[in-house]
mmCIF file of C-alpha atoms in Angstrom:
data_model
loop_
_atom_site.group_PDB
_atom_site.id
_atom_site.type_symbol
_atom_site.label_atom_id
_atom_site.label_comp_id
_atom_site.label_asym_id
_atom_site.label_seq_id
_atom_site.Cartn_x
_atom_site.Cartn_y
_atom_site.Cartn_z
ATOM 1 C CA MET I 1 -99.893 -35.375 -20.151
ATOM 2 C CA VAL I 2 -96.516 -35.494 -18.772
ATOM 3 C CA ALA I 3 -93.454 -34.875 -21.115
ATOM 4 C CA ARG I 4 -93.340 -38.219 -22.834
ATOM 5 C CA GLY I 5 -90.009 -38.844 -24.675
ATOM 6 C CA MET I 6 -88.294 -36.226 -22.504
ATOM 7 C CA THR I 7 -84.625 -36.246 -23.412
ATOM 8 C CA LEU I 8 -82.640 -36.791 -19.955
ATOM 9 C CA ARG I 9 -79.407 -38.351 -19.329
ATOM 10 C CA GLN I 10 -79.714 -41.932 -18.036
ATOM 11 C CA SER I 11 -79.712 -41.707 -14.309
ATOM 12 C CA HIS I 12 -77.470 -44.660 -13.275
ATOM 13 C CA SER I 13 -74.750 -43.149 -15.589
ATOM 14 C CA LEU I 14 -74.575 -40.055 -13.594
ATOM 15 C CA ALA I 15 -73.474 -41.850 -10.522
ATOM 16 C CA PRO I 16 -72.560 -38.505 -8.490
ATOM 17 C CA SER I 17 -70.052 -38.537 -5.925
ATOM 18 C CA LEU I 18 -71.884 -37.719 -2.769
ATOM 19 C CA PRO I 19 -71.226 -35.907 0.536
ATOM 20 C CA GLY I 20 -71.717 -39.052 2.647
ATOM 21 C CA PRO I 21 -73.650 -42.479 2.243
ATOM 22 C CA LEU I 22 -76.652 -42.471 0.091
ATOM 23 C CA VAL I 23 -78.994 -43.289 3.014
ATOM 24 C CA GLU I 24 -77.636 -40.549 5.129
ATOM 25 C CA VAL I 25 -77.882 -37.975 2.157
ATOM 26 C CA GLU I 26 -81.518 -38.948 1.512
ATOM 27 C CA LEU I 27 -82.552 -38.551 5.045
ATOM 28 C CA SER I 28 -80.969 -35.181 5.232
ATOM 29 C CA LEU I 29 -82.715 -34.271 2.027
ATOM 30 C CA ILE I 30 -86.039 -35.320 3.792
ATOM 31 C CA ARG I 31 -85.101 -33.231 6.708
ATOM 32 C CA HIS I 32 -84.495 -30.289 4.091
ATOM 33 C CA PHE I 33 -88.024 -30.738 2.908
ATOM 34 C CA GLU I 34 -89.236 -30.598 6.264
ATOM 35 C CA LEU I 35 -87.274 -27.396 7.446
ATOM 36 C CA VAL I 36 -86.566 -25.464 4.251
ATOM 37 C CA GLN I 37 -88.247 -26.604 1.117
ATOM 38 C CA PHE I 38 -91.904 -27.171 2.134
ATOM 39 C CA PRO I 39 -92.083 -23.857 4.002
ATOM 40 C CA ALA I 40 -90.739 -22.244 0.893
ATOM 41 C CA PHE I 41 -93.229 -23.704 -1.214
ATOM 42 C CA LEU I 42 -95.983 -22.111 0.867
ATOM 43 C CA LEU I 43 -96.733 -18.404 1.677
ATOM 44 C CA PRO I 44 -95.267 -17.063 4.962
ATOM 45 C CA GLY I 45 -98.865 -16.369 6.437
ATOM 46 C CA VAL I 46 -100.284 -19.896 6.083
ATOM 47 C CA SER I 47 -102.179 -21.280 8.960
ATOM 48 C CA ALA I 48 -100.310 -23.687 11.184
ATOM 49 C CA ASP I 49 -102.968 -26.341 10.842
ATOM 50 C CA LEU I 50 -102.736 -26.619 7.209
ATOM 51 C CA PHE I 51 -99.126 -26.354 7.115
ATOM 52 C CA ASP I 52 -98.586 -29.270 9.884
ATOM 53 C CA GLU I 53 -101.325 -31.473 8.319
ATOM 54 C CA CYS I 54 -100.079 -31.180 4.743
ATOM 55 C CA LYS I 55 -96.571 -31.554 5.458
ATOM 56 C CA HIS I 56 -97.477 -34.800 7.427
ATOM 57 C CA ARG I 57 -99.544 -36.076 4.417
ATOM 58 C CA TYR I 58 -96.636 -35.601 2.171
ATOM 59 C CA LEU I 59 -93.987 -37.308 4.428
ATOM 60 C CA VAL I 60 -96.555 -40.291 5.163
ATOM 61 C CA MET I 61 -97.017 -40.675 1.267
ATOM 62 C CA ALA I 62 -93.261 -40.380 0.676
ATOM 63 C CA SER I 63 -92.720 -43.274 3.157
ATOM 64 C CA ARG I 64 -95.231 -45.341 1.283
ATOM 65 C CA SER I 65 -94.127 -44.623 -2.219
ATOM 66 C CA HIS I 66 -90.692 -44.671 -3.626
ATOM 67 C CA ASP I 67 -91.930 -42.533 -6.716
ATOM 68 C CA VAL I 68 -93.330 -39.738 -4.160
ATOM 69 C CA SER I 69 -89.945 -40.046 -2.103
ATOM 70 C CA LYS I 70 -87.861 -39.761 -5.144
ATOM 71 C CA SER I 71 -89.865 -36.858 -6.490
ATOM 72 C CA ILE I 72 -89.379 -35.025 -3.161
ATOM 73 C CA ILE I 73 -85.718 -35.906 -2.892
ATOM 74 C CA ALA I 74 -85.171 -34.616 -6.538
ATOM 75 C CA CYS I 75 -86.614 -31.100 -5.456
ATOM 76 C CA CYS I 76 -84.638 -30.969 -2.329
ATOM 77 C CA ALA I 77 -81.455 -32.007 -3.973
ATOM 78 C CA SER I 78 -81.653 -29.385 -6.547
ATOM 79 C CA ASN I 79 -82.852 -26.618 -4.057
ATOM 80 C CA LYS I 80 -79.814 -27.531 -1.723
ATOM 81 C CA SER I 81 -77.369 -27.381 -4.641
ATOM 82 C CA SER I 82 -78.669 -23.895 -5.348
ATOM 83 C CA LEU I 83 -78.370 -22.806 -1.754
ATOM 84 C CA THR I 84 -74.888 -24.575 -0.941
ATOM 85 C CA GLN I 85 -73.450 -24.374 -4.773
ATOM 86 C CA ASP I 86 -72.570 -27.984 -4.187
ATOM 87 C CA THR I 87 -73.059 -29.621 -7.786
ATOM 88 C CA ARG I 88 -73.215 -33.143 -6.278
ATOM 89 C CA PHE I 89 -76.729 -32.294 -5.091
ATOM 90 C CA ALA I 90 -77.700 -31.069 -8.440
ATOM 91 C CA GLN I 91 -76.541 -34.122 -10.082
ATOM 92 C CA LEU I 92 -78.232 -36.380 -7.543
ATOM 93 C CA GLY I 93 -81.574 -34.355 -8.036
ATOM 94 C CA LEU I 94 -81.296 -34.828 -11.706
ATOM 95 C CA ARG I 95 -80.750 -38.513 -11.226
ATOM 96 C CA TYR I 96 -83.940 -39.111 -9.144
ATOM 97 C CA TYR I 97 -85.716 -36.702 -11.515
ATOM 98 C CA ALA I 98 -84.973 -39.084 -14.378
ATOM 99 C CA ASP I 99 -86.050 -42.069 -12.393
ATOM 100 C CA VAL I 100 -89.375 -40.062 -11.676
ATOM 101 C CA ILE I 101 -90.071 -39.399 -15.257
ATOM 102 C CA THR I 102 -89.436 -42.858 -16.132
ATOM 103 C CA SER I 103 -92.108 -43.942 -13.506
ATOM 104 C CA ILE I 104 -94.665 -41.385 -14.476
ATOM 105 C CA ASN I 105 -94.368 -42.358 -18.119
ATOM 106 C CA GLY I 106 -94.835 -45.871 -17.128
ATOM 107 C CA ALA I 107 -97.884 -45.189 -15.055
ATOM 108 C CA LEU I 108 -99.518 -43.175 -17.641
ATOM 109 C CA SER I 109 -99.165 -46.039 -20.293
ATOM 110 C CA GLU I 110 -100.647 -48.273 -17.817
ATOM 111 C CA ILE I 111 -103.720 -45.877 -17.015
ATOM 112 C CA ALA I 112 -104.212 -45.436 -20.972
ATOM 113 C CA MET I 113 -104.327 -49.259 -21.432
ATOM 114 C CA GLY I 114 -106.811 -49.501 -18.536
ATOM 115 C CA ALA I 115 -104.335 -51.584 -16.393
ATOM 116 C CA ARG I 116 -104.558 -49.194 -13.529
ATOM 117 C CA GLU I 117 -106.295 -46.019 -12.209
ATOM 118 C CA SER I 118 -104.621 -42.657 -11.372
ATOM 119 C CA ASP I 119 -104.324 -42.221 -7.540
ATOM 120 C CA ASP I 120 -102.903 -39.614 -4.982
ATOM 121 C CA PHE I 121 -99.553 -40.985 -5.310
ATOM 122 C CA LEU I 122 -99.043 -40.271 -9.003
ATOM 123 C CA LEU I 123 -100.752 -36.902 -8.847
ATOM 124 C CA VAL I 124 -98.337 -35.830 -6.026
ATOM 125 C CA THR I 125 -95.447 -37.372 -7.747
ATOM 126 C CA VAL I 126 -96.195 -35.167 -11.061
ATOM 127 C CA ILE I 127 -96.568 -32.119 -8.616
ATOM 128 C CA PHE I 128 -93.059 -32.429 -7.466
ATOM 129 C CA ALA I 129 -92.052 -32.972 -10.939
ATOM 130 C CA TYR I 130 -93.098 -29.593 -11.798
ATOM 131 C CA LEU I 131 -91.818 -28.040 -8.610
ATOM 132 C CA TYR I 132 -88.481 -29.604 -9.536
ATOM 133 C CA GLU I 133 -88.606 -28.085 -13.057
ATOM 134 C CA LEU I 134 -89.395 -24.515 -11.780
ATOM 135 C CA TRP I 135 -87.542 -24.363 -8.791
ATOM 136 C CA SER I 136 -84.327 -25.784 -10.301
ATOM 137 C CA PRO I 137 -82.079 -23.299 -12.248
ATOM 138 C CA GLY I 138 -82.258 -23.569 -15.997
ATOM 139 C CA GLN I 139 -84.992 -23.169 -18.463
ATOM 140 C CA ALA I 140 -87.764 -25.275 -16.918
ATOM 141 C CA HIS I 141 -88.566 -26.646 -20.437
ATOM 142 C CA HIS I 142 -91.042 -29.409 -19.390
ATOM 143 C CA ALA I 143 -92.692 -27.419 -16.396
ATOM 144 C CA ALA I 144 -95.916 -26.942 -18.745
ATOM 145 C CA ASP I 145 -96.033 -30.584 -19.630
ATOM 146 C CA HIS I 146 -96.073 -31.593 -15.746
ATOM 147 C CA VAL I 147 -98.605 -28.742 -15.074
ATOM 148 C CA ASN I 148 -101.033 -30.097 -17.726
ATOM 149 C CA GLY I 149 -100.443 -33.742 -16.367
ATOM 150 C CA ALA I 150 -101.415 -32.490 -12.790
ATOM 151 C CA ILE I 151 -104.407 -30.795 -14.231
ATOM 152 C CA GLN I 152 -105.761 -33.854 -15.907
ATOM 153 C CA LEU I 153 -104.830 -36.223 -12.936
ATOM 154 C CA PHE I 154 -106.444 -33.756 -10.523
ATOM 155 C CA LYS I 155 -109.609 -33.912 -13.021
ATOM 156 C CA MET I 156 -109.696 -37.543 -13.059
ATOM 157 C CA ARG I 157 -109.247 -37.793 -9.277
ATOM 158 C CA HIS I 158 -112.421 -35.798 -8.928
ATOM 159 C CA LYS I 159 -114.244 -37.444 -11.428
ATOM 160 C CA VAL I 160 -114.854 -34.415 -13.586
ATOM 161 C CA ASP I 161 -116.307 -35.512 -16.887
ATOM 162 C CA GLY I 162 -115.817 -34.088 -20.368
ATOM 163 C CA PRO I 163 -113.484 -31.368 -21.665
ATOM 164 C CA ARG I 164 -115.232 -28.636 -19.456
ATOM 165 C CA TRP I 165 -114.882 -28.384 -15.642
ATOM 166 C CA ILE I 166 -118.496 -29.027 -14.800
ATOM 167 C CA SER I 167 -118.867 -30.746 -11.340
ATOM 168 C CA THR I 168 -121.859 -31.386 -9.001
ATOM 169 C CA GLU I 169 -121.930 -29.819 -5.654
ATOM 170 C CA GLU I 170 -121.056 -33.377 -4.192
ATOM 171 C CA GLN I 171 -118.006 -33.709 -6.354
ATOM 172 C CA LEU I 172 -116.946 -30.188 -5.107
ATOM 173 C CA ARG I 173 -117.589 -31.208 -1.669
ATOM 174 C CA SER I 174 -115.376 -34.292 -1.756
ATOM 175 C CA ALA I 175 -112.452 -31.799 -2.472
ATOM 176 C CA THR I 176 -112.307 -29.936 0.398
ATOM 177 C CA SER I 177 -109.693 -31.557 2.565
ATOM 178 C CA PRO I 178 -106.467 -29.310 3.479
ATOM 179 C CA MET I 179 -104.590 -31.639 1.073
ATOM 180 C CA ASP I 180 -107.009 -31.175 -1.914
ATOM 181 C CA ARG I 181 -107.004 -27.330 -1.291
ATOM 182 C CA LEU I 182 -103.055 -27.126 -1.355
ATOM 183 C CA ILE I 183 -102.978 -29.183 -4.432
ATOM 184 C CA ALA I 184 -105.543 -27.069 -6.280
ATOM 185 C CA GLU I 185 -103.799 -24.019 -5.182
ATOM 186 C CA SER I 186 -100.506 -25.108 -6.324
ATOM 187 C CA ILE I 187 -101.695 -26.304 -9.657
ATOM 188 C CA LEU I 188 -103.563 -23.119 -10.435
ATOM 189 C CA TYR I 189 -100.852 -20.989 -9.157
ATOM 190 C CA GLN I 190 -98.051 -22.574 -11.425
ATOM 191 C CA SER I 191 -100.472 -22.669 -14.411
ATOM 192 C CA LEU I 192 -101.248 -18.869 -13.844
ATOM 193 C CA MET I 193 -97.371 -18.058 -13.558
ATOM 194 C CA LEU I 194 -96.733 -19.977 -16.770
ATOM 195 C CA SER I 195 -99.381 -17.944 -18.417
ATOM 196 C CA LEU I 196 -98.002 -14.471 -17.066
ATOM 197 C CA ARG I 197 -94.278 -15.351 -17.370
ATOM 198 C CA ASN I 198 -93.834 -13.911 -20.994
ATOM 199 C CA PRO I 199 -96.927 -11.463 -21.219
ATOM 200 C CA PHE I 200 -96.258 -10.419 -24.948
ATOM 201 C CA THR I 201 -95.256 -13.680 -26.093
ATOM 202 C CA PRO I 202 -97.235 -16.125 -24.129
ATOM 203 C CA THR I 203 -96.675 -19.820 -24.826
ATOM 204 C CA TYR I 204 -99.009 -20.836 -22.319
ATOM 205 C CA ARG I 205 -102.587 -20.305 -21.395
ATOM 206 C CA THR I 206 -104.431 -21.237 -18.047
ATOM 207 C CA ASN I 207 -107.525 -23.260 -18.842
ATOM 208 C CA PRO I 208 -110.504 -20.748 -17.879
ATOM 209 C CA ASP I 209 -112.735 -23.730 -16.963
ATOM 210 C CA PHE I 210 -110.110 -25.034 -14.534
ATOM 211 C CA PHE I 211 -109.682 -21.659 -13.062
ATOM 212 C CA ALA I 212 -113.397 -21.172 -12.735
ATOM 213 C CA TRP I 213 -113.862 -24.560 -10.957
ATOM 214 C CA THR I 214 -110.947 -23.968 -8.757
ATOM 215 C CA GLU I 215 -112.435 -20.663 -7.641
ATOM 216 C CA ILE I 216 -115.624 -22.616 -6.570
ATOM 217 C CA LEU I 217 -113.496 -25.213 -4.797
ATOM 218 C CA LEU I 218 -111.592 -22.570 -2.695
ATOM 219 C CA GLN I 219 -114.380 -20.270 -2.204
ATOM 220 C CA ASP I 220 -114.315 -20.633 1.504
ATOM 221 C CA TRP I 221 -110.764 -19.495 1.738
ATOM 222 C CA TRP I 222 -110.063 -17.383 -1.289
ATOM 223 C CA ALA I 223 -111.841 -14.326 -0.568
ATOM 224 C CA GLY I 224 -113.555 -12.885 -3.838
ATOM 225 C CA ASN I 225 -112.370 -9.283 -4.204
ATOM 226 C CA THR I 226 -110.658 -8.433 -1.094
ATOM 227 C CA PHE I 227 -107.068 -7.958 -0.445
ATOM 228 C CA GLU I 228 -107.375 -7.821 3.535
ATOM 229 C CA ASP I 229 -108.857 -11.370 3.963
ATOM 230 C CA GLN I 230 -106.809 -13.595 1.907
ATOM 231 C CA ASN I 231 -106.473 -16.845 3.496
ATOM 232 C CA THR I 232 -104.675 -18.988 0.676
ATOM 233 C CA ALA I 233 -101.563 -21.222 1.126
ATOM 234 C CA VAL I 234 -100.040 -20.547 -2.227
ATOM 235 C CA LEU I 235 -102.151 -18.044 -4.248
ATOM 236 C CA GLY I 236 -101.665 -14.967 -2.049
ATOM 237 C CA LEU I 237 -103.898 -12.672 -4.411
ATOM 238 C CA PRO I 238 -107.572 -12.297 -4.884
ATOM 239 C CA PRO I 239 -108.918 -13.886 -7.928
ATOM 240 C CA GLN I 240 -110.099 -10.662 -9.487
ATOM 241 C CA LEU I 241 -106.540 -9.514 -9.844
ATOM 242 C CA TYR I 242 -105.195 -12.600 -11.392
ATOM 243 C CA HIS I 243 -108.241 -12.424 -13.906
ATOM 244 C CA ILE I 244 -107.255 -8.622 -14.636
ATOM 245 C CA ILE I 245 -103.639 -9.731 -15.359
ATOM 246 C CA LEU I 246 -104.644 -12.516 -17.557
ATOM 247 C CA GLU I 247 -107.078 -10.491 -19.620
ATOM 248 C CA THR I 248 -104.198 -7.837 -20.023
ATOM 249 C CA VAL I 249 -101.993 -10.721 -21.388
ATOM 250 C CA ASP I 250 -104.868 -11.913 -23.622
ATOM 251 C CA PHE I 251 -105.381 -8.214 -24.901
ATOM 252 C CA CYS I 252 -101.672 -8.196 -26.121
ATOM 253 C CA SER I 253 -102.255 -11.382 -28.277
ATOM 254 C CA SER I 254 -105.788 -10.596 -29.429
ATOM 255 C CA ALA I 255 -106.168 -9.605 -33.111
ATOM 256 C CA LYS I 256 -109.025 -7.363 -32.069
ATOM 257 C CA GLN I 257 -107.844 -4.917 -29.378
ATOM 258 C CA SER I 258 -110.885 -3.037 -28.448
ATOM 259 C CA ASN I 259 -110.777 0.358 -26.682
ATOM 260 C CA THR I 260 -113.934 -0.811 -24.811
ATOM 261 C CA GLU I 261 -112.114 -3.535 -23.430
ATOM 262 C CA LEU I 262 -109.033 -1.411 -22.256
ATOM 263 C CA VAL I 263 -111.410 0.851 -20.396
ATOM 264 C CA ARG I 264 -113.062 -1.940 -18.460
ATOM 265 C CA LEU I 265 -109.711 -3.284 -17.497
ATOM 266 C CA TYR I 266 -108.598 0.317 -16.359
ATOM 267 C CA ARG I 267 -111.742 0.500 -14.345
ATOM 268 C CA GLU I 268 -111.171 -2.818 -12.533
ATOM 269 C CA MET I 269 -107.586 -2.034 -12.130
ATOM 270 C CA ARG I 270 -108.310 1.215 -10.172
ATOM 271 C CA VAL I 271 -110.390 -0.590 -7.711
ATOM 272 C CA CYS I 272 -107.391 -2.729 -7.188
ATOM 273 C CA GLU I 273 -105.166 0.253 -6.745
ATOM 274 C CA ASP I 274 -107.360 2.249 -4.582
ATOM 275 C CA CYS I 275 -108.012 -0.872 -2.359
ATOM 276 C CA VAL I 276 -104.487 -1.965 -1.781
ATOM 277 C CA LEU I 277 -103.075 1.680 -1.441
ATOM 278 C CA ARG I 278 -105.843 2.567 1.005
ATOM 279 C CA LEU I 279 -105.166 -0.784 3.043
ATOM 280 C CA ARG I 280 -101.464 -0.114 3.216
ATOM 281 C CA THR I 281 -102.030 3.348 4.404
ATOM 282 C CA GLU I 282 -104.324 2.067 7.169
ATOM 283 C CA GLY I 283 -101.377 -0.312 8.000
ATOM 284 C CA ALA I 284 -103.396 -3.375 7.080
ATOM 285 C CA LEU I 285 -100.591 -4.608 4.694
ATOM 286 C CA LEU I 286 -97.850 -4.130 6.827
ATOM 287 C CA GLN I 287 -97.180 -7.780 7.463
ATOM 288 C CA ILE I 288 -94.306 -9.458 5.751
ATOM 289 C CA HIS I 289 -96.542 -11.868 3.798
ATOM 290 C CA ASN I 290 -98.727 -8.923 2.612
ATOM 291 C CA GLU I 291 -96.499 -6.519 1.081
ATOM 292 C CA PRO I 292 -95.853 -8.477 -2.286
ATOM 293 C CA LEU I 293 -99.757 -7.891 -2.935
ATOM 294 C CA LEU I 294 -98.933 -4.256 -3.327
ATOM 295 C CA LEU I 295 -96.075 -5.012 -5.617
ATOM 296 C CA TYR I 296 -98.320 -7.268 -7.676
ATOM 297 C CA VAL I 297 -100.822 -4.434 -7.968
ATOM 298 C CA LEU I 298 -98.337 -1.914 -9.110
ATOM 299 C CA ALA I 299 -96.606 -4.274 -11.451
ATOM 300 C CA ALA I 300 -100.117 -5.127 -12.910
ATOM 301 C CA SER I 301 -100.977 -1.486 -13.073
ATOM 302 C CA LEU I 302 -97.532 -0.832 -15.018
ATOM 303 C CA LEU I 303 -98.119 -3.631 -17.438
ATOM 304 C CA LEU I 304 -101.578 -2.514 -18.301
ATOM 305 C CA ASP I 305 -100.088 1.281 -18.999
ATOM 306 C CA TRP I 306 -97.551 -0.186 -21.069
ATOM 307 C CA VAL I 307 -100.140 -2.321 -23.072
ATOM 308 C CA SER I 308 -102.360 0.433 -23.587
ATOM 309 C CA GLU I 309 -99.871 2.850 -24.901
ATOM 310 C CA ALA I 310 -98.238 0.295 -26.917
ATOM 311 C CA SER I 311 -101.383 -0.868 -28.602
ATOM 312 C CA LYS I 312 -101.924 2.820 -30.162
ATOM 313 C CA ARG I 313 -98.444 2.641 -31.525
ATOM 314 C CA SER I 314 -97.459 -0.763 -32.943
ATOM 315 C CA PRO I 315 -98.301 -4.675 -32.761
ATOM 316 C CA LEU I 316 -97.267 -5.985 -29.416
ATOM 317 C CA THR I 317 -94.266 -8.409 -30.057
ATOM 318 C CA SER I 318 -92.277 -8.368 -26.851
ATOM 319 C CA LEU I 319 -91.972 -6.722 -23.595
ATOM 320 C CA TYR I 320 -88.634 -5.010 -24.701
ATOM 321 C CA SER I 321 -90.351 -3.416 -27.729
ATOM 322 C CA VAL I 322 -93.249 -2.382 -25.611
ATOM 323 C CA VAL I 323 -91.330 -0.682 -22.696
ATOM 324 C CA PRO I 324 -89.822 2.841 -23.398
ATOM 325 C CA PRO I 325 -86.219 2.660 -23.414
ATOM 326 C CA THR I 326 -85.875 5.941 -21.648
ATOM 327 C CA GLN I 327 -88.368 8.312 -19.765
ATOM 328 C CA ALA I 328 -88.240 11.638 -18.346
ATOM 329 C CA ALA I 329 -89.017 10.210 -14.655
ATOM 330 C CA PRO I 330 -89.971 6.904 -13.286
ATOM 331 C CA ARG I 331 -93.677 5.721 -13.454
ATOM 332 C CA TRP I 332 -95.390 6.232 -10.301
ATOM 333 C CA GLN I 333 -95.808 2.671 -9.971
ATOM 334 C CA VAL I 334 -91.947 2.105 -9.976
ATOM 335 C CA THR I 335 -91.545 4.901 -7.389
ATOM 336 C CA LYS I 336 -93.877 3.472 -4.925
ATOM 337 C CA ALA I 337 -92.560 -0.270 -5.845
ATOM 338 C CA LEU I 338 -88.961 0.978 -5.007
ATOM 339 C CA LEU I 339 -89.951 2.530 -1.613
ATOM 340 C CA VAL I 340 -91.393 -1.038 -0.647
ATOM 341 C CA LEU I 341 -88.325 -2.786 -2.045
ATOM 342 C CA ARG I 342 -85.838 -0.316 -0.083
ATOM 343 C CA SER I 343 -87.789 -0.912 2.983
ATOM 344 C CA HIS I 344 -87.200 -4.709 3.016
ATOM 345 C CA LEU I 345 -83.450 -4.875 1.661
ATOM 346 C CA SER I 346 -82.310 -6.208 4.864
ATOM 347 C CA ASN I 347 -85.433 -8.310 5.668
ATOM 348 C CA GLU I 348 -84.613 -12.009 5.257
ATOM 349 C CA LYS I 349 -88.078 -13.138 5.882
ATOM 350 C CA TRP I 350 -89.452 -10.961 3.251
ATOM 351 C CA SER I 351 -87.134 -12.278 0.691
ATOM 352 C CA MET I 352 -88.349 -15.598 1.277
ATOM 353 C CA CYS I 353 -91.833 -15.058 -0.269
ATOM 354 C CA PHE I 354 -91.939 -16.471 -3.819
ATOM 355 C CA LEU I 355 -95.044 -14.478 -4.594
ATOM 356 C CA GLY I 356 -92.743 -11.485 -5.292
ATOM 357 C CA SER I 357 -90.898 -13.072 -8.216
ATOM 358 C CA TRP I 358 -93.265 -11.859 -11.113
ATOM 359 C CA PRO I 359 -93.619 -8.135 -10.052
ATOM 360 C CA MET I 360 -89.775 -8.050 -9.765
ATOM 361 C CA LEU I 361 -89.749 -9.031 -13.583
ATOM 362 C CA ILE I 362 -92.276 -6.283 -14.581
ATOM 363 C CA LEU I 363 -90.423 -3.726 -12.248
ATOM 364 C CA GLY I 364 -87.188 -4.662 -13.634
ATOM 365 C CA TYR I 365 -88.211 -3.642 -17.180
ATOM 366 C CA GLY I 366 -89.505 -0.317 -15.802
ATOM 367 C CA VAL I 367 -86.511 0.810 -13.695
ATOM 368 C CA GLN I 368 -84.229 3.357 -15.555
ATOM 369 C CA SER I 369 -81.442 4.848 -13.274
ATOM 370 C CA HIS I 370 -78.309 3.018 -12.213
ATOM 371 C CA GLY I 371 -79.516 3.165 -8.456
ATOM 372 C CA ASP I 372 -82.895 1.775 -9.240
ATOM 373 C CA ILE I 373 -81.460 -0.949 -11.373
ATOM 374 C CA ARG I 374 -79.146 -1.721 -8.348
ATOM 375 C CA THR I 375 -81.939 -1.823 -5.913
ATOM 376 C CA VAL I 376 -83.778 -4.343 -8.200
ATOM 377 C CA LYS I 377 -80.434 -6.404 -8.546
ATOM 378 C CA GLU I 378 -80.186 -6.552 -4.767
ATOM 379 C CA VAL I 379 -83.611 -7.654 -4.056
ATOM 380 C CA LEU I 380 -83.404 -10.424 -6.549
ATOM 381 C CA SER I 381 -79.979 -11.575 -5.484
ATOM 382 C CA ARG I 382 -81.039 -11.546 -1.785
ATOM 383 C CA MET I 383 -84.203 -13.623 -2.855
ATOM 384 C CA TRP I 384 -82.092 -16.087 -4.855
ATOM 385 C CA ARG I 385 -79.489 -16.575 -1.875
ATOM 386 C CA THR I 386 -82.487 -16.922 0.615
ATOM 387 C CA THR I 387 -84.602 -19.356 -1.362
ATOM 388 C CA GLY I 388 -82.677 -21.074 -4.317
ATOM 389 C CA TYR I 389 -85.767 -20.497 -6.328
ATOM 390 C CA GLY I 390 -84.941 -20.921 -9.868
ATOM 391 C CA GLU I 391 -87.405 -18.624 -11.361
ATOM 392 C CA VAL I 392 -85.716 -15.700 -9.697
ATOM 393 C CA GLN I 393 -82.517 -16.549 -11.154
ATOM 394 C CA ARG I 394 -84.087 -16.842 -14.750
ATOM 395 C CA ILE I 395 -85.608 -13.374 -14.089
ATOM 396 C CA SER I 396 -82.351 -11.980 -12.857
ATOM 397 C CA GLU I 397 -80.467 -13.347 -16.069
ATOM 398 C CA GLU I 398 -83.219 -11.891 -18.285
ATOM 399 C CA LEU I 399 -83.068 -8.606 -16.662
ATOM 400 C CA ASP I 400 -79.207 -8.250 -16.795
ATOM 401 C CA GLN I 401 -79.341 -8.849 -20.431
ATOM 402 C CA LEU I 402 -81.838 -6.035 -20.773
ATOM 403 C CA TRP I 403 -79.948 -3.609 -18.656
ATOM 404 C CA SER I 404 -76.782 -4.466 -20.535
ATOM 405 C CA GLN I 405 -78.456 -3.273 -23.886
ATOM 406 C CA ARG I 406 -79.286 0.152 -22.699
#
């Protein structure tokens, strides 16, 4: 489930120099978790009650479990290194991460032998292992292993039997605490992002049964097809939009690319476009935490256009091969997205929302002029400086390579 046999440097051989006594450094990183990292993991509009309760639960778990504590400290050390450029924190984060992986693999061996059962401490430890991978700079080679492990542990926790995610109403009712809700959202969101990260050469696929099960679990908070009533802590978009994007990616890799399927996707995409553009005109999406919704719709619409056009020309092999290298004028989606981006260039709060990272990847492939490229670069640079989110850096590096070849 979780990256057995991972190749990591031995944690104790690292012995990094520290900016102070180890105990003081650890306490400072726990404060970093409270004040910086945990808020960055959630959407800006999350309810105060859910935010406070879940943060408290994590801190209590960290005080009772060395593994949870180390996984949180690993995340925070890596993030602080990204924000401060102090590599000593990166070394400390890797040291703790290596210890965490050793503990996780030991626990999984015990579970496999029937010597112990899975528990919330192990699940949360694995969650912070994938957050470490995804938020740290570098290639995040083991993130998918950790996400898959978290899915299986979550399944065991709620006693979902068999390969399919089929549960009784009683089992679903047992998974409705704020912590359950946040864990479910986090796991599903990261699974979705892994599926969408390389849309034309996907290396990961979200389990559709897990997606459907989580939709049922979150149905009281995750509004079905509406954009104005989203009340999620991590997911941020209505499930219908995620389904459209996933199905667009599936269309790319399908041996049978049906025109009927494309027509259906376009019909559903138009509903999303009309809804979100109308809401923005009415002022319903002007809040900082809602603007990324518009970017997501525009990026998804642009991706669908590329897929449709490319499917008529040649097999879909890579995003770069699908996107036309030059165009007479920017696509309408790019034009609208750039208006949003330029209106928030100096807004630090807007840059702190992780939800905008995937749209920036797609829009980065769509911009053509030097001025438009500069805007995308500036937004990504501000997002990186503000959040230290490794995925933003990976996207920036990918786009820089693309733009240098034009």
